[in-house]
mmCIF file of C-alpha atoms in Angstrom:
data_model
loop_
_atom_site.group_PDB
_atom_site.id
_atom_site.type_symbol
_atom_site.label_atom_id
_atom_site.label_comp_id
_atom_site.label_asym_id
_atom_site.label_seq_id
_atom_site.Cartn_x
_atom_site.Cartn_y
_atom_site.Cartn_z
ATOM 1 C CA MET A 212 -38.592 -9.316 -10.775
ATOM 2 C CA VAL A 213 -40.203 -5.856 -10.779
ATOM 3 C CA GLU A 214 -41.608 -4.804 -14.162
ATOM 4 C CA LEU A 215 -39.077 -2.725 -16.066
ATOM 5 C CA ASN A 216 -41.504 0.138 -16.573
ATOM 6 C CA ASN A 217 -42.249 0.420 -12.851
ATOM 7 C CA GLU A 218 -42.695 4.136 -12.165
ATOM 8 C CA LEU A 219 -41.079 4.093 -8.712
ATOM 9 C CA PHE A 220 -37.957 2.334 -9.959
ATOM 10 C CA CYS A 221 -37.586 4.658 -12.932
ATOM 11 C CA ASN A 222 -38.039 7.737 -10.729
ATOM 12 C CA LEU A 223 -35.299 6.479 -8.435
ATOM 13 C CA GLY A 224 -32.958 5.957 -11.373
ATOM 14 C CA ASP A 225 -33.794 9.330 -12.939
ATOM 15 C CA ARG A 226 -33.087 11.234 -9.701
ATOM 16 C CA SER A 227 -29.840 9.454 -8.769
ATOM 17 C CA VAL A 228 -26.355 10.755 -9.593
ATOM 18 C CA ASP A 229 -25.239 7.114 -9.697
ATOM 19 C CA GLY A 230 -25.732 4.971 -12.756
ATOM 20 C CA TYR A 231 -28.476 2.295 -12.673
ATOM 21 C CA PHE A 232 -28.676 -0.536 -15.190
ATOM 22 C CA ILE A 233 -30.402 -3.813 -16.024
ATOM 23 C CA PHE A 234 -28.459 -5.782 -18.609
ATOM 24 C CA ASN A 235 -29.949 -8.791 -20.412
ATOM 25 C CA TYR A 236 -27.044 -11.196 -20.788
ATOM 26 C CA SER A 237 -28.979 -13.476 -23.125
ATOM 27 C CA THR A 238 -29.432 -10.746 -25.731
ATOM 28 C CA GLU A 239 -26.365 -8.711 -24.633
ATOM 29 C CA SER A 240 -28.466 -5.566 -24.453
ATOM 30 C CA PHE A 241 -29.672 -3.123 -21.823
ATOM 31 C CA SER A 242 -33.250 -3.531 -20.666
ATOM 32 C CA TYR A 243 -32.867 -0.335 -18.664
ATOM 33 C CA LEU A 244 -30.231 2.278 -17.890
ATOM 34 C CA ASN A 245 -30.531 5.772 -16.475
ATOM 35 C CA LYS A 246 -29.116 9.038 -17.741
ATOM 36 C CA SER A 247 -26.460 9.188 -14.991
ATOM 37 C CA LEU A 248 -24.752 6.055 -16.295
ATOM 38 C CA GLY A 249 -24.403 7.751 -19.660
ATOM 39 C CA ASN A 250 -23.099 10.893 -17.937
ATOM 40 C CA ILE A 251 -20.389 8.902 -16.151
ATOM 41 C CA TRP A 252 -19.280 7.362 -19.471
ATOM 42 C CA GLU A 253 -19.887 10.676 -21.248
ATOM 43 C CA LEU A 254 -22.178 8.967 -23.755
ATOM 44 C CA SER A 255 -25.890 9.308 -24.376
ATOM 45 C CA THR A 256 -28.329 6.644 -23.186
ATOM 46 C CA ASP A 257 -29.461 6.181 -26.810
ATOM 47 C CA GLU A 258 -25.896 5.343 -27.873
ATOM 48 C CA LEU A 259 -25.476 2.811 -25.057
ATOM 49 C CA MET A 260 -28.876 1.214 -25.638
ATOM 50 C CA ALA A 261 -27.981 0.785 -29.312
ATOM 51 C CA ASP A 262 -24.444 -0.550 -28.692
ATOM 52 C CA PRO A 263 -23.485 -1.581 -25.101
ATOM 53 C CA LYS A 264 -19.950 -2.480 -26.276
ATOM 54 C CA LEU A 265 -19.240 1.261 -26.445
ATOM 55 C CA LEU A 266 -18.663 0.999 -22.682
ATOM 56 C CA LEU A 267 -15.412 -0.872 -23.295
ATOM 57 C CA ASN A 268 -14.031 1.865 -25.538
ATOM 58 C CA SER A 269 -13.681 4.217 -22.564
ATOM 59 C CA VAL A 270 -12.111 1.695 -20.161
ATOM 60 C CA HIS A 271 -8.469 2.547 -19.443
ATOM 61 C CA HIS A 272 -6.213 0.303 -21.545
ATOM 62 C CA GLU A 273 -4.370 -0.879 -18.416
ATOM 63 C CA ASP A 274 -7.680 -1.947 -16.822
ATOM 64 C CA LEU A 275 -9.357 -3.454 -19.884
ATOM 65 C CA THR A 276 -8.320 -7.051 -19.152
ATOM 66 C CA HIS A 277 -9.443 -6.597 -15.556
ATOM 67 C CA ALA A 278 -12.863 -5.228 -16.648
ATOM 68 C CA LYS A 279 -13.421 -8.153 -19.038
ATOM 69 C CA ALA A 280 -12.489 -10.630 -16.290
ATOM 70 C CA CYS A 281 -15.015 -8.940 -13.964
ATOM 71 C CA TYR A 282 -17.765 -9.354 -16.562
ATOM 72 C CA LYS A 283 -16.901 -13.015 -17.022
ATOM 73 C CA GLU A 284 -16.961 -13.581 -13.260
ATOM 74 C CA CYS A 285 -20.439 -12.025 -13.002
ATOM 75 C CA ILE A 286 -21.743 -14.406 -15.665
ATOM 76 C CA GLU A 287 -20.231 -17.492 -14.041
ATOM 77 C CA ASP A 288 -20.965 -16.636 -10.390
ATOM 78 C CA ASP A 289 -24.413 -15.797 -8.989
ATOM 79 C CA GLY A 290 -23.073 -13.835 -6.003
ATOM 80 C CA GLU A 291 -22.924 -10.061 -5.528
ATOM 81 C CA HIS A 292 -19.754 -8.411 -6.841
ATOM 82 C CA LYS A 293 -18.083 -5.009 -6.535
ATOM 83 C CA TYR A 294 -15.375 -3.850 -8.902
ATOM 84 C CA GLU A 295 -13.252 -0.770 -9.492
ATOM 85 C CA PHE A 296 -11.530 0.320 -12.676
ATOM 86 C CA ARG A 297 -10.625 3.471 -14.563
ATOM 87 C CA LEU A 298 -12.134 5.221 -17.558
ATOM 88 C CA GLN A 299 -9.793 7.071 -19.891
ATOM 89 C CA PHE A 300 -10.697 10.400 -21.486
ATOM 90 C CA PRO A 301 -8.459 12.942 -23.257
ATOM 91 C CA GLU A 302 -5.918 14.192 -20.669
ATOM 92 C CA ARG A 303 -7.866 12.832 -17.686
ATOM 93 C CA GLU A 304 -9.244 9.653 -16.159
ATOM 94 C CA LYS A 305 -12.119 8.628 -13.911
ATOM 95 C CA TYR A 306 -12.391 5.928 -11.262
ATOM 96 C CA VAL A 307 -15.686 4.027 -11.173
ATOM 97 C CA ARG A 308 -17.079 1.438 -8.787
ATOM 98 C CA VAL A 309 -19.572 -1.057 -10.195
ATOM 99 C CA SER A 310 -21.885 -3.145 -7.984
ATOM 100 C CA VAL A 311 -23.465 -6.082 -9.841
ATOM 101 C CA PHE A 312 -26.227 -8.508 -8.801
ATOM 102 C CA PRO A 313 -26.909 -11.447 -11.194
ATOM 103 C CA ILE A 314 -30.621 -12.349 -11.386
ATOM 104 C CA THR A 315 -32.081 -15.253 -13.347
ATOM 105 C CA GLU A 316 -35.682 -15.411 -14.568
ATOM 106 C CA GLY A 317 -36.408 -18.691 -16.260
ATOM 107 C CA GLU A 318 -33.886 -19.025 -19.064
ATOM 108 C CA VAL A 319 -32.942 -15.344 -19.010
ATOM 109 C CA LYS A 320 -30.053 -13.986 -16.948
ATOM 110 C CA PHE A 321 -29.913 -10.302 -16.008
ATOM 111 C CA LEU A 322 -27.070 -8.297 -14.510
ATOM 112 C CA VAL A 323 -28.581 -5.604 -12.305
ATOM 113 C CA GLY A 324 -26.473 -2.963 -10.620
ATOM 114 C CA THR A 325 -25.208 0.532 -10.001
ATOM 115 C CA VAL A 326 -22.171 2.555 -11.082
ATOM 116 C CA GLU A 327 -20.539 5.255 -8.915
ATOM 117 C CA ASP A 328 -18.055 7.889 -9.990
ATOM 118 C CA ILE A 329 -15.470 7.656 -7.170
ATOM 119 C CA THR A 330 -12.765 9.766 -8.818
ATOM 120 C CA VAL A 331 -12.576 12.408 -6.087
ATOM 121 C CA MET A 332 -12.641 9.801 -3.314
ATOM 122 C CA ARG A 333 -9.879 7.727 -4.929
ATOM 123 C CA HIS A 334 -7.677 10.754 -5.613
ATOM 124 C CA ASN A 335 -8.064 11.813 -1.975
ATOM 125 C CA GLN A 336 -7.326 8.282 -0.788
ATOM 126 C CA ILE A 337 -4.205 8.021 -2.970
ATOM 127 C CA HIS A 338 -3.042 11.391 -1.634
ATOM 128 C CA ILE A 339 -3.592 10.293 1.976
ATOM 129 C CA GLU A 340 -1.733 7.019 1.347
ATOM 130 C CA GLN A 341 1.202 8.926 -0.130
ATOM 131 C CA ILE A 342 1.314 11.276 2.861
ATOM 132 C CA ASN A 343 1.067 8.382 5.312
ATOM 133 C CA ALA A 344 3.801 6.345 3.606
ATOM 134 C CA ARG A 345 6.127 9.336 3.415
ATOM 135 C CA LYS A 346 5.400 10.249 7.024
ATOM 136 C CA ASN A 347 6.419 6.769 8.170
ATOM 137 C CA ILE A 348 9.578 6.829 6.044
ATOM 138 C CA THR A 349 10.383 10.342 7.265
ATOM 139 C CA LEU A 350 10.068 9.191 10.875
ATOM 140 C CA GLU A 351 12.413 6.284 10.184
ATOM 141 C CA VAL A 352 14.913 8.535 8.407
ATOM 142 C CA LEU A 353 14.581 11.117 11.196
ATOM 143 C CA ALA A 354 15.274 8.489 13.841
ATOM 144 C CA HIS A 355 18.418 7.426 11.987
ATOM 145 C CA ASP A 356 19.679 10.927 11.154
ATOM 146 C CA LEU A 357 19.098 12.334 14.650
ATOM 147 C CA LYS A 358 20.717 9.435 16.454
ATOM 148 C CA GLU A 359 24.247 10.308 15.342
ATOM 149 C CA PRO A 360 24.282 14.082 16.218
ATOM 150 C CA LEU A 361 22.355 13.586 19.456
ATOM 151 C CA GLY A 362 24.707 10.768 20.427
ATOM 152 C CA MET A 363 27.715 12.970 19.672
ATOM 153 C CA ILE A 364 26.276 15.871 21.703
ATOM 154 C CA LYS A 365 25.633 13.495 24.598
ATOM 155 C CA LEU A 366 29.203 12.138 24.375
ATOM 156 C CA ILE A 367 30.738 15.638 24.242
ATOM 157 C CA ALA A 368 28.587 16.794 27.169
ATOM 158 C CA SER A 369 29.745 13.771 29.174
ATOM 159 C CA SER A 370 33.398 14.490 28.368
ATOM 160 C CA MET A 371 33.020 18.166 29.283
ATOM 161 C CA LYS A 372 31.304 17.256 32.545
ATOM 162 C CA GLU A 373 34.266 15.132 33.586
ATOM 163 C CA GLY A 374 36.590 18.104 33.020
ATOM 164 C CA VAL A 375 34.300 20.641 34.697
ATOM 165 C CA ALA A 376 33.826 18.338 37.692
ATOM 166 C CA GLN A 377 37.413 19.144 38.740
ATOM 167 C CA THR A 378 36.539 22.848 39.002
ATOM 168 C CA GLY A 379 33.550 22.237 41.232
ATOM 169 C CA ASP A 380 31.339 24.513 39.096
ATOM 170 C CA GLU A 381 27.937 23.063 40.082
ATOM 171 C CA ARG A 382 26.010 25.277 37.687
ATOM 172 C CA MET A 383 28.045 24.081 34.680
ATOM 173 C CA ILE A 384 27.859 20.461 35.817
ATOM 174 C CA ASN A 385 24.058 20.695 36.141
ATOM 175 C CA SER A 386 23.783 22.278 32.674
ATOM 176 C CA LEU A 387 25.849 19.523 31.051
ATOM 177 C CA THR A 388 23.822 16.871 32.903
ATOM 178 C CA PHE A 389 20.677 18.516 31.523
ATOM 179 C CA ILE A 390 22.096 18.340 27.976
ATOM 180 C CA GLN A 391 22.904 14.648 28.430
ATOM 181 C CA ASP A 392 19.404 13.893 29.704
ATOM 182 C CA MET A 393 17.750 15.874 26.914
ATOM 183 C CA CYS A 394 19.738 14.001 24.249
ATOM 184 C CA GLU A 395 18.826 10.648 25.765
ATOM 185 C CA ARG A 396 15.159 11.600 26.112
ATOM 186 C CA ASN A 397 14.880 12.807 22.526
ATOM 187 C CA LEU A 398 16.537 9.686 21.168
ATOM 188 C CA LEU A 399 13.970 7.578 23.039
ATOM 189 C CA LEU A 400 11.139 9.883 21.919
ATOM 190 C CA VAL A 401 11.934 9.566 18.204
ATOM 191 C CA ARG A 402 12.257 5.781 18.412
ATOM 192 C CA SER A 403 9.016 5.598 20.415
ATOM 193 C CA MET A 404 7.222 7.652 17.740
ATOM 194 C CA VAL A 405 8.390 5.280 15.020
ATOM 195 C CA ASN A 406 7.304 2.233 17.008
ATOM 196 C CA LYS A 407 3.879 3.675 17.862
ATOM 197 C CA GLU A 408 3.195 4.693 14.262
ATOM 198 C CA PHE A 409 3.975 1.184 13.092
ATOM 199 C CA LEU A 410 1.696 -0.284 15.744
ATOM 200 C CA LYS A 411 -1.124 2.088 14.759
ATOM 201 C CA SER A 412 -0.742 1.187 11.091
ATOM 202 C CA SER A 413 -1.041 -2.541 11.828
ATOM 203 C CA VAL A 414 -4.482 -2.656 13.441
ATOM 204 C CA VAL A 415 -5.887 -6.018 12.406
ATOM 205 C CA GLU A 416 -8.644 -4.684 10.139
ATOM 206 C CA ILE A 417 -7.572 -4.044 6.563
ATOM 207 C CA SER A 418 -9.336 -2.371 3.674
ATOM 208 C CA LYS A 419 -8.092 -3.633 0.328
ATOM 209 C CA GLU A 420 -8.378 -1.638 -2.892
ATOM 210 C CA ARG A 421 -6.991 -2.328 -6.343
ATOM 211 C CA ALA A 422 -3.526 -0.735 -6.496
ATOM 212 C CA ASP A 423 -0.505 -0.562 -8.778
ATOM 213 C CA LEU A 424 2.202 -2.281 -6.729
ATOM 214 C CA VAL A 425 5.024 -1.113 -9.024
ATOM 215 C CA TRP A 426 4.069 2.532 -8.612
ATOM 216 C CA GLU A 427 3.760 2.165 -4.829
ATOM 217 C CA LEU A 428 7.166 0.468 -4.435
ATOM 218 C CA ARG A 429 8.901 2.946 -6.721
ATOM 219 C CA ASP A 430 7.548 5.818 -4.627
ATOM 220 C CA VAL A 431 8.877 4.299 -1.377
ATOM 221 C CA VAL A 432 12.326 3.592 -2.847
ATOM 222 C CA ARG A 433 12.482 7.047 -4.465
ATOM 223 C CA PHE A 434 11.889 8.681 -1.083
ATOM 224 C CA TYR A 435 14.629 6.627 0.600
ATOM 225 C CA LYS A 436 17.122 7.378 -2.171
ATOM 226 C CA ARG A 437 16.578 11.111 -1.727
ATOM 227 C CA SER A 438 17.287 10.903 2.018
ATOM 228 C CA LYS A 439 20.660 10.797 3.750
ATOM 229 C CA LEU A 440 20.181 7.044 4.169
ATOM 230 C CA GLY A 441 20.021 6.649 0.398
ATOM 231 C CA LYS A 442 23.415 8.299 0.048
ATOM 232 C CA MET A 443 24.943 5.858 2.560
ATOM 233 C CA LYS A 444 23.433 2.714 0.970
ATOM 234 C CA HIS A 445 22.877 1.594 -2.617
ATOM 235 C CA ILE A 446 19.075 1.144 -2.716
ATOM 236 C CA LYS A 447 17.605 -0.200 -5.957
ATOM 237 C CA PHE A 448 14.149 -1.250 -7.176
ATOM 238 C CA THR A 449 13.626 -3.553 -10.167
ATOM 239 C CA CYS A 450 10.572 -5.074 -11.803
ATOM 240 C CA ALA A 451 9.961 -6.954 -15.038
ATOM 241 C CA ALA A 452 6.599 -5.201 -15.617
ATOM 242 C CA GLU A 453 5.625 -1.537 -15.815
ATOM 243 C CA HIS A 454 2.458 -2.186 -13.796
ATOM 244 C CA ILE A 455 1.312 -4.938 -11.433
ATOM 245 C CA TYR A 456 -2.271 -4.611 -10.207
ATOM 246 C CA LEU A 457 -3.574 -6.421 -7.154
ATOM 247 C CA ARG A 458 -5.808 -5.766 -4.164
ATOM 248 C CA LEU A 459 -3.932 -4.230 -1.235
ATOM 249 C CA ASP A 460 -4.397 -2.188 1.889
ATOM 250 C CA SER A 461 -1.709 0.144 0.587
ATOM 251 C CA MET A 462 -1.123 2.041 3.833
ATOM 252 C CA LYS A 463 -0.444 -1.085 5.868
ATOM 253 C CA PHE A 464 1.407 -3.017 3.192
ATOM 254 C CA LEU A 465 3.771 -0.143 2.431
ATOM 255 C CA GLN A 466 4.598 0.001 6.129
ATOM 256 C CA VAL A 467 5.672 -3.664 5.827
ATOM 257 C CA ILE A 468 8.022 -2.746 2.965
ATOM 258 C CA ASN A 469 9.216 0.330 4.850
ATOM 259 C CA ASN A 470 10.031 -1.754 7.925
ATOM 260 C CA LEU A 471 11.926 -4.371 5.906
ATOM 261 C CA ILE A 472 13.997 -1.683 4.162
ATOM 262 C CA SER A 473 14.627 0.011 7.507
ATOM 263 C CA ASN A 474 15.883 -3.286 8.977
ATOM 264 C CA SER A 475 18.154 -3.827 5.970
ATOM 265 C CA ILE A 476 19.612 -0.360 6.502
ATOM 266 C CA LYS A 477 20.301 -1.101 10.175
ATOM 267 C CA PHE A 478 22.175 -4.324 9.430
ATOM 268 C CA THR A 479 23.995 -3.352 6.232
ATOM 269 C CA ALA A 480 27.306 -1.517 6.265
ATOM 270 C CA ASP A 481 27.652 1.894 4.640
ATOM 271 C CA TYR A 482 27.678 1.705 0.828
ATOM 272 C CA GLY A 483 26.197 -1.792 0.983
ATOM 273 C CA ASN A 484 23.408 -2.925 -1.342
ATOM 274 C CA ILE A 485 19.657 -3.151 -0.697
ATOM 275 C CA ASN A 486 17.567 -4.462 -3.601
ATOM 276 C CA ILE A 487 13.756 -4.499 -3.828
ATOM 277 C CA HIS A 488 12.262 -6.568 -6.641
ATOM 278 C CA ALA A 489 8.698 -7.415 -7.749
ATOM 279 C CA GLU A 490 7.862 -10.324 -10.036
ATOM 280 C CA GLU A 491 4.418 -11.177 -11.437
ATOM 281 C CA TYR A 492 3.274 -14.767 -11.952
ATOM 282 C CA GLU A 493 0.000 -16.228 -13.215
ATOM 283 C CA SER A 494 -1.856 -16.072 -9.886
ATOM 284 C CA THR A 495 0.648 -14.523 -7.478
ATOM 285 C CA VAL A 496 3.117 -11.666 -7.073
ATOM 286 C CA LEU A 497 6.495 -12.123 -5.370
ATOM 287 C CA ILE A 498 8.231 -9.184 -3.669
ATOM 288 C CA THR A 499 11.796 -9.534 -2.375
ATOM 289 C CA VAL A 500 13.811 -7.234 -0.130
ATOM 290 C CA ALA A 501 17.463 -8.339 -0.188
ATOM 291 C CA ASP A 502 20.632 -6.919 1.344
ATOM 292 C CA ASP A 503 24.295 -7.902 1.614
ATOM 293 C CA GLY A 504 24.483 -7.043 5.306
ATOM 294 C CA ILE A 505 25.604 -9.027 8.326
ATOM 295 C CA GLY A 506 22.756 -11.541 8.085
ATOM 296 C CA ILE A 507 20.672 -13.136 10.824
ATOM 297 C CA PRO A 508 22.474 -15.609 13.086
ATOM 298 C CA GLU A 509 21.048 -19.105 12.734
ATOM 299 C CA GLU A 510 20.125 -19.294 16.423
ATOM 300 C CA LEU A 511 17.837 -16.230 16.054
ATOM 301 C CA GLN A 512 16.046 -17.251 12.870
ATOM 302 C CA ALA A 513 13.421 -19.615 14.306
ATOM 303 C CA GLY A 514 11.843 -17.003 16.574
ATOM 304 C CA LEU A 515 12.119 -14.003 14.264
ATOM 305 C CA PHE A 516 8.347 -13.636 13.645
ATOM 306 C CA ASN A 517 7.338 -14.574 17.203
ATOM 307 C CA HIS A 518 8.230 -11.483 19.290
ATOM 308 C CA LEU A 519 10.904 -13.460 21.153
ATOM 309 C CA PRO A 520 13.156 -11.086 23.152
ATOM 310 C CA GLU A 521 16.282 -13.079 22.304
ATOM 311 C CA THR A 522 15.830 -12.156 18.617
ATOM 312 C CA LEU A 523 16.282 -8.437 19.366
ATOM 313 C CA ARG A 524 19.649 -6.908 18.599
ATOM 314 C CA PRO A 525 20.924 -3.382 17.910
ATOM 315 C CA GLY A 526 21.843 -2.251 14.408
ATOM 316 C CA LEU A 527 25.414 -1.750 13.234
ATOM 317 C CA LYS A 528 25.340 1.835 14.546
ATOM 318 C CA GLY A 529 23.517 0.967 17.751
ATOM 319 C CA GLU A 530 19.965 1.460 16.404
ATOM 320 C CA GLU A 531 17.403 0.031 18.803
ATOM 321 C CA SER A 532 14.794 -2.587 17.924
ATOM 322 C CA GLY A 533 11.162 -2.160 18.984
ATOM 323 C CA GLY A 534 10.769 -5.899 19.397
ATOM 324 C CA PHE A 535 7.436 -6.221 17.592
ATOM 325 C CA GLY A 536 8.137 -5.259 13.970
ATOM 326 C CA MET A 537 8.571 -8.730 12.462
ATOM 327 C CA GLY A 538 5.520 -10.174 14.227
ATOM 328 C CA ILE A 539 3.338 -7.344 12.928
ATOM 329 C CA ILE A 540 4.835 -7.639 9.437
ATOM 330 C CA LYS A 541 3.768 -11.299 9.336
ATOM 331 C CA ALA A 542 0.296 -10.437 10.669
ATOM 332 C CA ILE A 543 -0.265 -7.855 7.907
ATOM 333 C CA VAL A 544 0.961 -10.258 5.208
ATOM 334 C CA ASP A 545 -1.316 -12.984 6.626
ATOM 335 C CA LEU A 546 -4.294 -10.617 6.468
ATOM 336 C CA HIS A 547 -3.567 -10.196 2.745
ATOM 337 C CA GLN A 548 -3.743 -14.035 2.432
ATOM 338 C CA GLY A 549 -0.024 -13.916 1.629
ATOM 339 C CA LYS A 550 3.116 -15.704 2.787
ATOM 340 C CA ILE A 551 6.409 -14.328 4.105
ATOM 341 C CA TRP A 552 9.703 -16.121 4.629
ATOM 342 C CA PHE A 553 13.414 -15.361 4.490
ATOM 343 C CA GLU A 554 16.839 -16.746 3.718
ATOM 344 C CA SER A 555 19.866 -15.529 5.599
ATOM 345 C CA LYS A 556 23.466 -16.425 6.262
ATOM 346 C CA THR A 557 25.768 -14.741 8.726
ATOM 347 C CA GLY A 558 28.041 -12.329 6.891
ATOM 348 C CA ALA A 559 26.308 -12.894 3.549
ATOM 349 C CA GLY A 560 23.086 -10.892 3.876
ATOM 350 C CA THR A 561 19.357 -11.547 4.135
ATOM 351 C CA THR A 562 16.514 -11.843 1.624
ATOM 352 C CA PHE A 563 12.860 -11.552 2.645
ATOM 353 C CA TYR A 564 10.196 -12.956 0.313
ATOM 354 C CA ILE A 565 6.540 -11.887 0.302
ATOM 355 C CA GLU A 566 4.106 -13.785 -1.903
ATOM 356 C CA LEU A 567 0.656 -12.255 -2.446
ATOM 357 C CA PRO A 568 -2.351 -13.555 -4.382
ATOM 358 C CA LYS A 569 -3.488 -11.501 -7.396
#
């Protein structure tokens, strides 16, 4: 191990905006820390050198158990670790990322690492995830809301064309044919946009970050309830806890939830019920999306996650199926080391279960 007073190392720490530290686990004291670490915690280096436990006082109360578990893991495991948690200050909070490398010298164990203030990056990421989730929901709502008026316009144009055909007015007939074609094309365009967005969001690579699942699910359900779809269905979210934290690729996982809700809407009659529930267990989290719709016929259930064409069927109002949604949903859940299954009975509704590790 490099001597703690090494000039090059100290110069690097003094010039960096990131926090640098060497913590002696045996004596539970800092052998070295730079000024930037104190700046991130808004404490002086002298205060932290004198009492390292002051660090815990600024950890957000919702993340305190998580931070203590991270420390315990570093002590018990000699591998490199990266963690994220929040610091709480009056009327504001910070996000920090800590990289820790355990090093043992003889009987002494050191925790060596860096601390980054990632508040701006995380706020931007959360904002982007919100925009992306709402964009996908908006596309789904748009596809549903446009289908009915465009279908009606197409039907009226077809009826008018039959009447005009008797007059022989070619110009009027051509105009009505144009209206029919435009309606059909736009219906296909909107559905194609929804399908392509879901495909793009399911690229096999995922990037998991610690997220509050309850907050994310509430936001999705809130958006649906404000839409026209929410007025035609009773959509409800319940959870036994105020917060459930786990590591997720929020953008991709929320698209899974969005697709399951969208499917429930397609196969549930107007004013039917769609319930989303999250339950936290010791090492897992269980999310359910249940409806009291028409259910999945038994002969279609076996191939539901396998892209089989015979499992495709239109919704109650003729909504089309892209034919790949369920297969991609399972792939995304698998990439989160989770499990997905369902129970369904014709005429009695369907419940999808997603189990994720904490």
